[in-house]
C-alpha cells in the first residue's frame, strides 16, 4: 500500500482512483481464482465451495469491487484526458506544455481501456449467465449482474446461453492479451512498483552511497549501465510517468532542462537499449554500427545534471520509491572526474581542498565574527563544553550572515548554554561537496572534521546549518562518527520548554516560514521552528508548499557555487512570489544561512522589499527575549 499511501498524501483524487483500481483488481483476481478452483478442481472431487451464504456474500463483494475497479479506471481516464494532476504543491504558474513533454502516452490509454473492457465484459458474462440460468432469485446478491440480466431478458433471453459462451471467450482472450501485454506496457509497473517499494531505502538521498573500491579502480562515477545497482535499474523500470517529481522539481520550475522524471525515463530507454543489444551491458554498441554515448554528458546532459539542487523533492514525491538523487550524483561524480563543471564550482571545490572552506579564506578567519561579542566563546578543543556548535562556512565567513551568527551566540549565552566552537579547527562539513559529486574531497572533509571532533571535549553538537546537520547526522556514522546533533531551532525550543529561554515580549507579526530542504524534507524537523514561532506569539500563515513539500531556495547541491544567471527564474524568486501571493504575511522567516542569503536577494530582485522582510528566526528570538 506504500504507493497508494504516497499518492493519497499528495493527491487525493489519484489516491482514491489508485486505491479502487488496485483493490478492485486484487479482489477480482482472487475471486476469479476461487471460481476456477471451485469449478475446475473441487467439483471434480465432488465438492462445491461456492454455495449457500458464502456464495451470496462472495457474489456481492465481487460486484462491489468490480464497480470500484471500473469507477477507478474511469477516474484515471478522465484525469489523463486533459485533467492533469492539480497537486497541492504544484506551481501556480506551471508551464502546462512543458509538463506534458513526456506525458501520458498511447500505451497508457491502451492499458486503461483494456482493463475497462475486461471489467465490463466480466459483468456482461455474469448478467448473461444469470439470464441463461433463468434468473434464480438468490442472484440478486450479484446486483450489477442481476440488472444486466434483466436488460438481457427484456430482448435476448433466448440467445443468453450462446452469448454467454461467446462473451466468456472474448473476456478470456482479453485477459490473455492483457497478460501478454504486461511486459510491454505500463502494466509492468503494477509488478515492479511493489518490488521497488519493498526495497525502498529509507535513507535515500539523506545518505548517499560510497564509491566501492572496485568502482574506484575504473571511475569515481558511473560510466557503464552495468555500474548501476540492481535497485537503480529497477527504479528506471518502476517509473509510472505520473509526473509528480517533475512538478515538484525546482530546477524544472526555474526553466532548466532537468526533469527528474525524464532522467529516469531516459535512463530506462538507455538501459533497454543496452539490454536489447544482443551482447550484454558493457559490450553494447561494440559492433561498430553505433557510437557509444556517454551516460553522463550524452544520455543525461551535463547541464541537466548540474541543474539539480539536490532538494530531494523528487524522491519525496515519488509514489513508487524511486531514488533519482543517487543516479544524478553518481553521474555528477563522472563529470567531476572529467573536469566537466562550472568554473565557479571548480574554484569553490579548490578552495575547500586548499582552505577547508568554499570562501577561499584562511582558516584563522573562520571565527573572526566572534570579535563582535562581549564574551569569549570556549574553544572546545581546549576546554570542555556541553555543546559544540558546528557553525558552517556560510555562517562563519559570509559577511551578510555573520551578524546572525553573532545573535545566535548571544542568545545561547543569555540562555546559559555551555557551548564552544572549533575555531580554525572546523572545516566544511562536506554535505554539498558530496552532492556535487566530489566524493574524494568529501571523505577528506569528513576525516579532518572527525579527527578534530575526537580531540574536542563536548557531549552534543548543535549547528545553524541544515546541510551540515544532514551529513553529520546521516553520513558521518558510516565513517565511524556517531554524534548526537541538533539544529539550533530544536535546541532553542528545548531551552524554551525548560524555562531557560523566556519570551517576555509577544511579537505581533504575521509571518510565513520557509522549511529548509535539508531540515524539513531530509530530516523531518518541521515542528521545532513552528513551535518557536507560536511561543513567540507570531501568527504563522503557511505557504501552499510547506513542511516536507517545501520548495527549494535553489542553493543546495552546490548550486550556490554555480552561475545562476541563465535561469529563467531563480527558485528563490519563485518561492518569494509564492509567499507574496499569500497577501497577509509581512515577514519571511528562515533558519538556514543559505536561505537567508538567497531570500534577502530574491526579495530585492522580485521588487518586494516594501512588502516582505526576510528574517532569520534568531532575530525574532532575540526580539522576543527582550
Ligand atoms: S533533487 Fe530537487 S532539483 Fe534535483 S532533480 Fe530532484 S526535485 Fe529536481
Ligand atoms: S519518477 Fe516517480 S514521481 Fe517521477 S514520474 Fe516516475 S513514478 Fe512519478
Coordinates of C-alpha atoms and ligand atoms in Angstrom, one line a residue:
X1 CA 0.0 0.0 0.0
X2 CA 3.1 2.3 0.2
X3 CA 2.5 3.6 -3.3
X4 CA -1.2 4.3 -2.7
X5 CA -0.4 5.9 0.6
X6 CA 2.1 8.3 -1.0
X7 CA -0.4 9.1 -3.8
X8 CA -3.1 9.8 -1.2
X9 CA -0.8 12.1 0.7
X10 CA -0.1 14.2 -2.4
X11 CA -3.2 14.0 -4.5
X12 CA -6.5 12.7 -3.0
X13 CA -8.2 12.2 -6.4
X14 CA -5.5 10.0 -7.8
X15 CA -5.2 8.3 -4.4
X16 CA -8.8 7.2 -4.4
X17 CA -8.6 6.1 -8.0
X18 CA -5.5 4.1 -7.4
X19 CA -7.0 2.5 -4.4
X20 CA -10.1 1.5 -6.3
X21 CA -8.1 0.1 -9.2
X22 CA -5.6 -1.7 -7.0
X23 CA -8.0 -3.3 -4.6
X24 CA -10.6 -3.9 -7.3
X25 CA -8.0 -5.8 -9.3
X26 CA -6.8 -7.8 -6.4
X27 CA -10.3 -8.8 -5.2
X28 CA -11.4 -9.7 -8.8
X29 CA -8.2 -11.7 -9.3
X30 CA -8.7 -13.7 -6.0
X31 CA -12.4 -14.1 -6.9
X32 CA -11.6 -15.5 -10.3
X33 CA -9.0 -17.8 -8.9
X34 CA -11.6 -19.1 -6.4
X35 CA -14.2 -19.7 -9.2
X36 CA -11.6 -21.6 -11.2
X37 CA -10.5 -23.7 -8.2
X38 CA -14.2 -24.5 -7.4
X39 CA -15.2 -25.3 -11.0
X40 CA -12.2 -26.9 -12.3
X41 CA -10.8 -28.8 -9.3
X42 CA -13.2 -29.1 -6.3
X43 CA -16.2 -30.2 -8.4
X44 CA -14.2 -33.0 -10.0
X45 CA -13.6 -34.3 -6.5
X46 CA -17.3 -34.0 -5.7
X47 CA -17.1 -30.8 -3.6
X48 CA -18.6 -27.4 -4.1
X49 CA -17.3 -24.3 -2.4
X50 CA -19.4 -21.6 -4.0
X51 CA -22.8 -22.3 -2.5
X52 CA -25.1 -21.1 0.3
X53 CA -24.4 -18.0 2.3
X54 CA -20.7 -18.0 1.3
X55 CA -21.7 -17.8 -2.3
X56 CA -24.1 -14.9 -1.7
X57 CA -21.5 -12.8 0.1
X58 CA -18.9 -13.8 -2.4
X59 CA -21.1 -12.6 -5.3
X60 CA -21.9 -9.3 -3.5
X61 CA -18.3 -8.5 -2.6
X62 CA -17.1 -9.2 -6.2
X63 CA -19.7 -7.0 -7.7
X64 CA -18.8 -4.1 -5.3
X65 CA -15.1 -4.4 -6.1
X66 CA -15.8 -4.8 -9.8
X67 CA -17.7 -1.5 -9.7
X68 CA -14.9 0.2 -7.7
X69 CA -12.4 -1.1 -10.3
X70 CA -14.3 0.3 -13.2
X71 CA -15.0 3.6 -11.5
X72 CA -11.3 4.0 -10.5
X73 CA -10.3 3.3 -14.1
X74 CA -12.7 5.9 -15.5
X75 CA -11.4 8.4 -12.9
X76 CA -7.9 7.9 -14.2
X77 CA -9.1 8.1 -17.9
X78 CA -10.8 11.4 -17.0
X79 CA -7.6 12.6 -15.4
X80 CA -5.5 11.6 -18.3
X81 CA -8.0 13.1 -20.8
X82 CA -6.6 16.6 -20.2
X83 CA -7.3 16.9 -16.5
X84 CA -3.7 16.8 -15.4
X85 CA -2.9 16.5 -11.7
X86 CA -3.6 19.5 -9.6
X87 CA -1.1 18.7 -7.0
X88 CA -1.2 20.6 -3.8
X89 CA 2.4 21.6 -4.3
X90 CA 2.2 22.4 -8.0
X91 CA 3.4 25.8 -9.2
X92 CA 0.6 28.2 -9.8
X93 CA 2.4 29.3 -12.9
X94 CA 3.1 25.7 -14.1
X95 CA 4.1 25.6 -17.8
X96 CA 1.4 23.1 -18.9
X97 CA 3.1 22.5 -22.2
X98 CA 6.3 21.6 -20.7
X99 CA 4.6 19.4 -18.1
X100 CA 3.2 17.4 -20.9
X101 CA 6.6 16.9 -22.6
X102 CA 6.7 13.3 -21.7
X103 CA 3.1 12.9 -20.6
X104 CA 0.7 10.1 -20.8
X105 CA 1.2 8.0 -23.9
X106 CA -1.0 5.9 -26.1
X107 CA 0.4 3.0 -24.2
X108 CA -1.1 4.3 -21.0
X109 CA -4.5 4.7 -22.7
X110 CA -4.5 1.2 -24.2
X111 CA -3.6 -0.1 -20.7
X112 CA -6.6 1.7 -19.1
X113 CA -9.1 0.8 -21.8
X114 CA -8.1 -2.8 -21.9
X115 CA -8.8 -3.0 -18.1
X116 CA -12.1 -1.3 -18.6
X117 CA -13.0 -3.8 -21.3
X118 CA -12.1 -6.7 -19.1
X119 CA -14.1 -5.2 -16.2
X120 CA -17.2 -4.5 -18.2
X121 CA -17.2 -7.9 -20.1
X122 CA -16.9 -9.6 -16.7
X123 CA -20.2 -8.0 -15.6
X124 CA -21.8 -8.8 -19.0
X125 CA -20.8 -12.5 -18.6
X126 CA -22.3 -12.5 -15.2
X127 CA -25.6 -11.0 -16.5
X128 CA -25.7 -13.5 -19.4
X129 CA -25.1 -16.4 -17.0
X130 CA -27.9 -15.3 -14.7
X131 CA -30.2 -14.8 -17.6
X132 CA -29.3 -18.2 -19.1
X133 CA -29.9 -19.8 -15.7
X134 CA -33.5 -18.5 -15.6
X135 CA -33.0 -15.6 -13.2
X136 CA -32.7 -17.5 -9.9
X137 CA -33.8 -15.2 -7.1
X138 CA -30.6 -15.6 -5.0
X139 CA -28.6 -13.9 -7.8
X140 CA -29.9 -10.5 -6.6
X141 CA -26.8 -10.8 -4.5
X142 CA -24.9 -10.0 -7.7
X143 CA -26.7 -6.7 -8.1
X144 CA -24.8 -5.5 -11.2
X145 CA -25.1 -8.9 -13.0
X146 CA -28.8 -9.0 -12.0
X147 CA -29.5 -5.7 -13.6
X148 CA -27.7 -6.6 -16.7
X149 CA -29.6 -9.9 -16.8
X150 CA -32.9 -8.0 -16.5
X151 CA -31.9 -6.0 -19.5
X152 CA -30.9 -9.1 -21.5
X153 CA -34.2 -10.8 -20.5
X154 CA -36.1 -7.9 -22.0
X155 CA -34.9 -8.7 -25.5
X156 CA -32.4 -11.5 -25.8
X157 CA -33.4 -14.2 -23.3
X158 CA -33.3 -16.9 -26.0
X159 CA -29.7 -16.1 -27.0
X160 CA -28.4 -15.7 -23.5
X161 CA -26.7 -19.1 -23.4
X162 CA -24.9 -18.6 -26.7
X163 CA -24.0 -15.1 -26.0
X164 CA -22.6 -16.2 -22.6
X165 CA -20.2 -18.6 -24.3
X166 CA -19.0 -16.1 -26.8
X167 CA -18.6 -13.3 -24.2
X168 CA -16.8 -15.7 -21.9
X169 CA -14.3 -16.5 -24.6
X170 CA -14.0 -12.8 -25.6
X171 CA -13.3 -11.9 -21.9
X172 CA -10.8 -14.8 -21.6
X173 CA -8.9 -13.7 -24.7
X174 CA -8.8 -10.1 -23.4
X175 CA -7.4 -11.3 -20.2
X176 CA -4.7 -13.3 -22.1
X177 CA -4.0 -10.2 -24.2
X178 CA -3.6 -8.2 -21.1
X179 CA -1.2 -10.7 -19.5
X180 CA 0.9 -10.9 -22.7
X181 CA 0.9 -7.1 -22.9
X182 CA 2.1 -6.6 -19.3
X183 CA 5.9 -6.7 -20.1
X184 CA 5.5 -4.1 -22.9
X185 CA 3.2 -1.8 -21.1
X186 CA 2.6 0.5 -18.1
X187 CA 1.0 -2.6 -16.5
X188 CA 4.5 -3.7 -15.8
X189 CA 4.7 -1.1 -13.1
X190 CA 2.0 -2.9 -11.2
X191 CA 4.5 -5.6 -10.6
X192 CA 7.7 -3.6 -10.4
X193 CA 6.4 -0.8 -8.2
X194 CA 5.6 -3.1 -5.3
X195 CA 9.0 -4.7 -5.6
X196 CA 10.6 -1.3 -5.8
X197 CA 8.7 -0.1 -2.7
X198 CA 9.6 -3.2 -0.8
X199 CA 13.3 -2.4 -1.4
X200 CA 12.9 1.4 -0.9
X201 CA 15.8 2.8 1.1
X202 CA 14.5 4.9 3.9
X203 CA 17.9 6.8 3.9
X204 CA 17.6 7.5 0.2
X205 CA 19.2 10.9 -0.6
X206 CA 19.9 11.6 3.1
X207 CA 22.9 9.2 3.0
X208 CA 24.5 8.9 -0.4
X209 CA 26.2 5.7 -1.5
X210 CA 30.0 5.4 -1.2
X211 CA 32.1 4.6 -4.2
X212 CA 33.1 0.9 -4.0
X213 CA 36.8 0.0 -4.2
X214 CA 36.2 -1.9 -7.5
X215 CA 34.4 1.1 -8.9
X216 CA 37.2 3.4 -7.8
X217 CA 39.6 1.4 -10.0
X218 CA 37.5 2.3 -13.0
X219 CA 36.0 5.7 -12.2
X220 CA 34.6 7.6 -9.2
X221 CA 31.3 7.8 -11.0
X222 CA 29.0 5.7 -13.2
X223 CA 30.2 5.2 -16.8
X224 CA 28.5 2.0 -18.0
X225 CA 25.0 0.8 -17.4
X226 CA 26.5 -2.1 -15.6
X227 CA 27.8 0.3 -12.9
X228 CA 24.2 1.0 -11.8
X229 CA 23.0 -1.2 -8.9
X230 CA 20.0 -3.6 -9.5
X231 CA 17.9 -1.2 -7.4
X232 CA 18.8 1.7 -9.6
X233 CA 18.0 -0.3 -12.7
X234 CA 14.7 -1.3 -11.1
X235 CA 14.0 2.4 -10.4
X236 CA 14.2 3.0 -14.1
X237 CA 11.6 0.3 -14.8
X238 CA 9.3 1.3 -12.0
X239 CA 8.5 4.9 -13.2
X240 CA 4.8 5.3 -14.0
X241 CA 5.3 8.7 -15.6
X242 CA 3.0 10.2 -13.1
X243 CA 4.9 13.5 -13.2
X244 CA 4.9 14.2 -9.5
X245 CA 8.6 14.6 -9.3
X246 CA 8.6 16.7 -12.5
X247 CA 6.1 19.1 -11.0
X248 CA 7.9 19.3 -7.6
X249 CA 11.4 19.9 -9.2
X250 CA 12.7 23.5 -8.6
X251 CA 15.2 23.1 -11.3
X252 CA 12.5 22.4 -13.8
X253 CA 10.4 25.3 -12.4
X254 CA 13.5 27.5 -12.9
X255 CA 13.4 26.8 -16.7
X256 CA 16.3 24.3 -16.9
X257 CA 16.1 21.1 -18.9
X258 CA 16.2 19.0 -15.8
X259 CA 13.2 16.9 -15.1
X260 CA 13.8 14.1 -12.6
X261 CA 11.1 12.1 -14.4
X262 CA 12.8 12.5 -17.7
X263 CA 16.2 11.5 -16.2
X264 CA 14.6 8.2 -15.1
X265 CA 12.8 7.7 -18.4
X266 CA 15.9 8.5 -20.4
X267 CA 17.9 6.1 -18.3
X268 CA 15.1 3.5 -18.8
X269 CA 15.4 3.9 -22.6
X270 CA 19.1 3.7 -22.5
X271 CA 19.2 0.6 -20.3
X272 CA 16.6 -1.1 -22.5
X273 CA 18.8 -0.2 -25.5
X274 CA 21.8 -1.8 -23.7
X275 CA 19.8 -4.9 -22.9
X276 CA 18.3 -5.1 -26.4
X277 CA 21.8 -5.1 -27.9
X278 CA 22.4 -8.8 -28.2
X279 CA 25.7 -8.6 -26.3
X280 CA 25.4 -7.8 -22.6
X281 CA 25.7 -4.4 -20.9
X282 CA 29.4 -3.5 -21.4
X283 CA 29.5 -5.0 -24.8
X284 CA 26.7 -2.8 -26.1
X285 CA 27.5 -0.7 -29.1
X286 CA 30.7 -2.5 -29.7
X287 CA 29.6 -3.8 -33.1
X288 CA 30.7 -0.5 -34.6
X289 CA 27.3 0.4 -36.0
X290 CA 26.7 2.9 -33.3
X291 CA 28.8 5.3 -31.5
X292 CA 28.6 4.6 -27.8
X293 CA 27.0 7.6 -26.0
X294 CA 28.4 8.6 -22.6
X295 CA 25.7 8.3 -19.9
X296 CA 26.9 11.4 -18.1
X297 CA 27.0 14.0 -20.8
X298 CA 25.1 12.4 -23.7
X299 CA 22.2 10.4 -22.3
X300 CA 21.8 12.8 -19.5
X301 CA 23.5 16.1 -20.4
X302 CA 25.9 17.9 -18.1
X303 CA 23.5 20.9 -18.0
X304 CA 20.7 18.7 -16.7
X305 CA 23.0 17.1 -14.1
X306 CA 24.4 20.4 -12.9
X307 CA 20.9 21.9 -12.6
X308 CA 19.9 19.7 -9.7
X309 CA 19.7 21.4 -6.3
X310 CA 19.6 18.0 -4.5
X311 CA 16.5 19.3 -2.8
X312 CA 15.1 15.7 -2.6
X313 CA 11.6 16.9 -3.6
X314 CA 11.5 14.3 -6.4
X315 CA 12.4 11.4 -4.1
X316 CA 9.8 12.6 -1.6
X317 CA 7.1 13.0 -4.2
X318 CA 7.6 9.7 -6.0
X319 CA 4.9 7.2 -5.1
X320 CA 6.9 4.2 -6.1
X321 CA 10.1 4.8 -4.2
X322 CA 12.4 5.9 -6.9
X323 CA 15.7 7.5 -5.8
X324 CA 16.6 10.0 -8.5
X325 CA 19.4 11.5 -6.5
X326 CA 21.7 8.6 -6.3
X327 CA 21.6 8.4 -10.1
X328 CA 22.2 12.1 -10.5
X329 CA 25.1 12.3 -8.0
X330 CA 26.7 9.1 -9.4
X331 CA 26.7 10.8 -12.8
X332 CA 27.9 14.1 -11.4
X333 CA 30.9 12.1 -10.0
X334 CA 31.8 11.2 -13.5
X335 CA 31.6 14.8 -14.7
X336 CA 33.7 15.9 -11.8
X337 CA 36.3 13.3 -12.6
X338 CA 36.3 14.5 -16.2
X339 CA 36.5 18.2 -15.1
X340 CA 33.2 19.0 -16.9
X341 CA 31.9 21.6 -14.5
X342 CA 31.2 25.3 -14.0
X343 CA 34.4 27.4 -13.3
X344 CA 32.9 28.9 -10.2
X345 CA 32.2 25.4 -8.9
X346 CA 35.7 24.3 -9.7
X347 CA 37.1 27.3 -7.7
X348 CA 34.8 26.6 -4.8
X349 CA 36.0 22.9 -4.7
X350 CA 39.6 24.0 -5.0
X351 CA 39.1 26.4 -2.1
X352 CA 37.6 23.7 0.1
X353 CA 40.5 21.5 -0.8
X354 CA 43.1 24.2 0.0
X355 CA 41.5 26.1 2.9
X356 CA 38.7 23.9 4.2
X357 CA 36.1 26.4 3.2
X358 CA 34.4 27.5 0.0
X359 CA 35.2 31.2 0.5
X360 CA 38.9 30.6 0.0
X361 CA 39.8 32.4 3.2
X362 CA 42.3 31.5 5.7
X363 CA 41.1 29.1 8.4
X364 CA 42.3 31.7 11.0
X365 CA 39.5 34.0 9.7
X366 CA 36.8 31.4 10.4
X367 CA 36.0 32.7 13.9
X368 CA 36.7 36.3 13.2
X369 CA 33.0 37.1 13.8
X370 CA 33.5 36.3 17.5
X371 CA 35.4 39.6 17.9
X372 CA 32.0 41.3 17.8
X373 CA 31.0 39.5 21.0
X374 CA 31.5 40.9 24.5
X375 CA 32.2 37.5 25.9
X376 CA 34.6 34.7 24.9
X377 CA 33.3 31.5 23.3
X378 CA 35.0 28.4 24.6
X379 CA 37.4 26.6 22.2
X380 CA 36.2 23.0 22.7
X381 CA 39.5 21.7 21.5
X382 CA 41.0 23.0 24.7
X383 CA 38.1 23.5 27.1
X384 CA 35.2 21.1 27.8
X385 CA 31.6 22.3 27.0
X386 CA 28.3 20.6 26.9
X387 CA 27.6 21.7 23.3
X388 CA 29.9 22.0 20.3
X389 CA 28.5 24.5 17.8
X390 CA 29.3 23.4 14.3
X391 CA 29.0 26.9 12.7
X392 CA 29.4 26.0 9.0
X393 CA 31.1 28.0 6.2
X394 CA 28.3 30.5 5.4
X395 CA 27.6 31.5 8.9
X396 CA 31.3 31.9 9.6
X397 CA 32.6 33.7 6.5
X398 CA 29.7 35.4 4.7
X399 CA 29.7 39.0 5.8
X400 CA 26.0 39.2 5.2
X401 CA 25.3 36.4 7.6
X402 CA 27.9 37.0 10.4
X403 CA 25.5 39.3 12.3
X404 CA 23.1 36.4 12.6
X405 CA 25.8 34.2 13.8
X406 CA 26.7 36.7 16.5
X407 CA 23.0 36.8 17.5
X408 CA 22.9 33.0 17.9
X409 CA 25.9 33.2 20.1
X410 CA 24.4 36.0 22.2
X411 CA 21.0 34.2 22.6
X412 CA 22.7 30.9 23.6
X413 CA 24.9 32.7 26.1
X414 CA 21.9 34.5 27.5
X415 CA 20.1 31.2 27.9
X416 CA 23.1 29.9 29.9
X417 CA 24.1 27.3 27.3
X418 CA 27.5 25.8 27.9
X419 CA 28.9 25.8 24.4
X420 CA 32.1 26.2 22.4
X421 CA 33.3 26.2 18.8
X422 CA 36.2 24.6 17.0
X423 CA 37.6 28.0 15.8
X424 CA 40.1 27.3 12.9
X425 CA 39.7 23.5 13.5
X426 CA 36.3 23.4 11.8
X427 CA 36.2 22.5 8.1
X428 CA 33.4 22.5 5.6
X429 CA 31.1 19.6 6.6
X430 CA 31.2 18.1 3.1
X431 CA 27.4 17.8 2.6
X432 CA 27.3 19.8 -0.6
X433 CA 30.8 18.7 -1.7
X434 CA 29.4 15.2 -1.7
X435 CA 26.3 16.2 -3.6
X436 CA 28.3 17.9 -6.2
X437 CA 30.0 14.6 -6.8
X438 CA 33.4 15.2 -5.3
X439 CA 33.5 12.1 -3.2
X440 CA 37.2 12.2 -2.6
X441 CA 37.1 15.7 -1.2
X442 CA 34.0 14.9 0.9
X443 CA 35.8 12.0 2.5
X444 CA 38.8 14.2 3.2
X445 CA 36.5 16.7 5.0
X446 CA 34.8 14.0 7.0
X447 CA 38.2 12.6 8.1
X448 CA 39.5 16.1 9.0
X449 CA 36.4 17.1 10.9
X450 CA 36.1 13.8 12.7
X451 CA 39.7 14.0 13.8
X452 CA 39.1 17.4 15.3
X453 CA 35.8 16.2 16.9
X454 CA 37.6 13.4 18.5
X455 CA 40.2 15.7 20.1
X456 CA 37.5 18.1 21.3
X457 CA 35.6 17.9 24.6
X458 CA 31.8 18.1 24.2
X459 CA 28.7 16.0 24.7
X460 CA 26.4 17.1 21.9
X461 CA 26.6 19.1 18.7
X462 CA 24.3 21.8 17.5
X463 CA 24.5 23.6 14.2
X464 CA 23.0 26.5 12.5
X465 CA 23.4 24.9 9.1
X466 CA 20.8 22.3 7.9
X467 CA 23.2 21.0 5.3
X468 CA 25.9 20.2 7.9
X469 CA 23.2 18.9 10.2
X470 CA 22.2 16.3 7.5
X471 CA 25.7 15.0 6.7
X472 CA 26.9 14.9 10.3
X473 CA 23.7 13.1 11.4
X474 CA 23.3 10.7 8.5
X475 CA 26.6 10.3 6.7
X476 CA 29.4 10.7 9.3
X477 CA 28.3 7.5 11.1
X478 CA 29.3 5.4 8.1
X479 CA 32.8 6.7 8.7
X480 CA 32.7 5.9 12.4
X481 CA 31.5 9.3 13.6
X482 CA 28.3 8.8 15.7
X483 CA 27.3 12.2 17.2
X484 CA 24.2 13.5 18.8
X485 CA 23.3 16.6 16.8
X486 CA 20.5 19.2 16.9
X487 CA 19.6 22.0 14.7
X488 CA 19.6 25.3 16.6
X489 CA 15.8 25.6 16.3
X490 CA 15.5 22.3 18.1
X491 CA 17.9 23.4 20.8
X492 CA 16.2 26.8 21.2
X493 CA 12.8 25.1 21.6
X494 CA 14.3 22.8 24.2
X495 CA 15.7 25.8 26.1
X496 CA 12.3 27.5 26.0
X497 CA 10.5 24.4 27.2
X498 CA 13.0 24.1 30.0
X499 CA 12.3 27.7 31.0
X500 CA 15.9 28.8 30.2
X501 CA 14.8 30.9 27.2
X502 CA 11.9 33.1 28.2
X503 CA 9.9 35.1 25.7
X504 CA 9.0 38.2 27.5
X505 CA 7.7 40.2 24.5
X506 CA 4.8 39.0 22.3
X507 CA 5.7 39.6 18.7
X508 CA 2.8 41.0 16.7
X509 CA 3.9 39.8 13.3
X510 CA 2.2 37.9 10.5
X511 CA 4.8 35.6 9.1
X512 CA 5.3 32.8 6.7
X513 CA 8.0 30.2 7.3
X514 CA 10.3 28.5 4.8
X515 CA 11.3 25.0 5.6
X516 CA 14.9 24.4 4.5
X517 CA 15.0 21.2 2.4
X518 CA 17.8 19.7 4.5
X519 CA 15.9 20.2 7.7
X520 CA 12.3 19.6 6.9
X521 CA 12.3 17.2 4.0
X522 CA 15.6 15.4 4.6
X523 CA 15.4 15.2 8.4
X524 CA 11.7 15.6 9.3
X525 CA 12.3 18.7 11.5
X526 CA 9.3 20.8 10.8
X527 CA 7.8 21.2 14.3
X528 CA 10.5 23.0 16.3
X529 CA 10.7 26.2 14.2
X530 CA 6.8 26.4 14.2
X531 CA 6.5 25.8 17.9
X532 CA 9.1 28.5 18.5
X533 CA 7.1 30.9 16.3
X534 CA 3.9 30.0 18.2
X535 CA 5.7 30.5 21.5
X536 CA 6.8 34.0 20.5
X537 CA 3.2 34.9 19.6
X538 CA 3.5 35.4 15.9
X539 CA 0.8 34.5 13.5
X540 CA 2.1 31.9 11.1
X541 CA 0.5 31.7 7.6
X542 CA 1.7 28.7 5.7
X543 CA 2.7 28.8 2.1
X544 CA 1.0 26.2 -0.1
X545 CA 4.2 24.2 -0.2
X546 CA 5.5 23.7 3.3
X547 CA 6.9 21.0 5.6
X548 CA 8.2 18.0 3.6
X549 CA 6.7 19.6 0.5
X550 CA 8.7 22.8 0.9
X551 CA 10.1 24.4 -2.3
X552 CA 13.9 24.7 -2.5
X553 CA 15.7 28.1 -2.4
X554 CA 18.0 26.8 -5.2
X555 CA 21.2 26.9 -3.3
X556 CA 21.6 23.2 -2.4
X557 CA 23.7 20.5 -4.1
X558 CA 26.5 23.0 -4.8
X559 CA 24.2 25.3 -6.9
X560 CA 25.2 28.1 -4.6
X561 CA 28.7 27.9 -6.2
X562 CA 27.4 27.9 -9.8
X563 CA 26.3 30.6 -12.2
X564 CA 22.5 31.0 -12.0
X565 CA 22.3 34.0 -14.3
X566 CA 20.9 31.8 -17.1
X567 CA 17.9 30.6 -15.2
X568 CA 14.5 31.8 -16.5
X569 CA 13.6 32.5 -12.9
X570 CA 15.6 31.5 -9.8
X571 CA 13.8 29.1 -7.4
X572 CA 14.2 31.6 -4.6
X573 CA 12.3 34.2 -6.7
X574 CA 9.5 31.7 -7.4
X575 CA 9.4 31.0 -3.7
X576 CA 9.3 34.6 -2.8
X577 CA 6.4 35.2 -5.2
X578 CA 4.6 32.3 -3.5
X579 CA 5.0 34.0 -0.2
X580 CA 3.9 37.4 -1.5
X581 CA 0.8 35.8 -3.1
X582 CA -0.4 34.9 0.4
X583 CA -1.1 38.6 0.9
X584 CA -1.0 38.8 4.7
X585 CA 2.5 37.9 5.9
X586 CA 5.0 40.7 6.1
X587 CA 7.8 38.6 7.4
X588 CA 9.5 35.7 5.6
X589 CA 11.2 33.6 8.3
X590 CA 14.2 31.3 7.6
X591 CA 16.5 29.2 9.7
X592 CA 19.4 28.4 7.3
X593 CA 22.3 30.8 6.4
X594 CA 22.0 29.9 2.7
X595 CA 18.2 30.6 2.8
X596 CA 18.8 34.0 4.4
X597 CA 21.3 34.9 1.7
X598 CA 19.1 33.6 -1.2
X599 CA 15.9 35.2 0.0
X600 CA 17.2 38.6 1.0
X601 CA 18.4 38.7 -2.5
X602 CA 15.1 37.4 -4.0
X603 CA 13.0 39.9 -2.1
X604 CA 15.0 42.6 -3.9
X605 CA 15.1 41.1 -7.4
X606 CA 11.4 40.5 -7.3
X607 CA 10.8 44.1 -6.3
X608 CA 9.1 43.1 -3.0
X609 CA 11.2 44.9 -0.4
X610 CA 8.3 47.1 0.6
X611 CA 6.0 44.1 1.2
X612 CA 8.2 41.5 2.9
X613 CA 11.1 41.4 5.4
X614 CA 13.3 38.4 5.4
X615 CA 14.4 37.4 8.9
X616 CA 16.2 34.5 10.4
X617 CA 14.3 33.0 13.3
X618 CA 17.1 34.0 15.7
X619 CA 16.2 37.7 15.0
X620 CA 12.7 37.1 16.3
X621 CA 14.0 35.1 19.3
X622 CA 16.3 38.0 20.1
X623 CA 13.4 40.4 20.0
X624 CA 11.1 38.1 22.0
X625 CA 13.5 37.6 24.9
X626 CA 13.8 41.4 25.1
Ligands
LIG1 S1 16.6 16.8 -6.2 FE1 15.3 18.6 -6.5 S2 16.3 19.7 -8.1 FE2 17.2 17.7 -8.1 S3 16.0 16.5 -9.6 FE3 15.1 16.2 -7.6 S4 13.5 17.7 -7.5 FE4 14.8 18.4 -9.1
LIG2 S1 9.9 9.0 -11.0 FE1 8.3 8.6 -9.6 S2 7.3 10.6 -9.3 FE2 8.6 10.8 -11.1 S3 7.2 10.4 -12.8 FE3 8.2 8.4 -12.3 S4 6.8 7.5 -10.8 FE4 6.2 9.6 -11.0

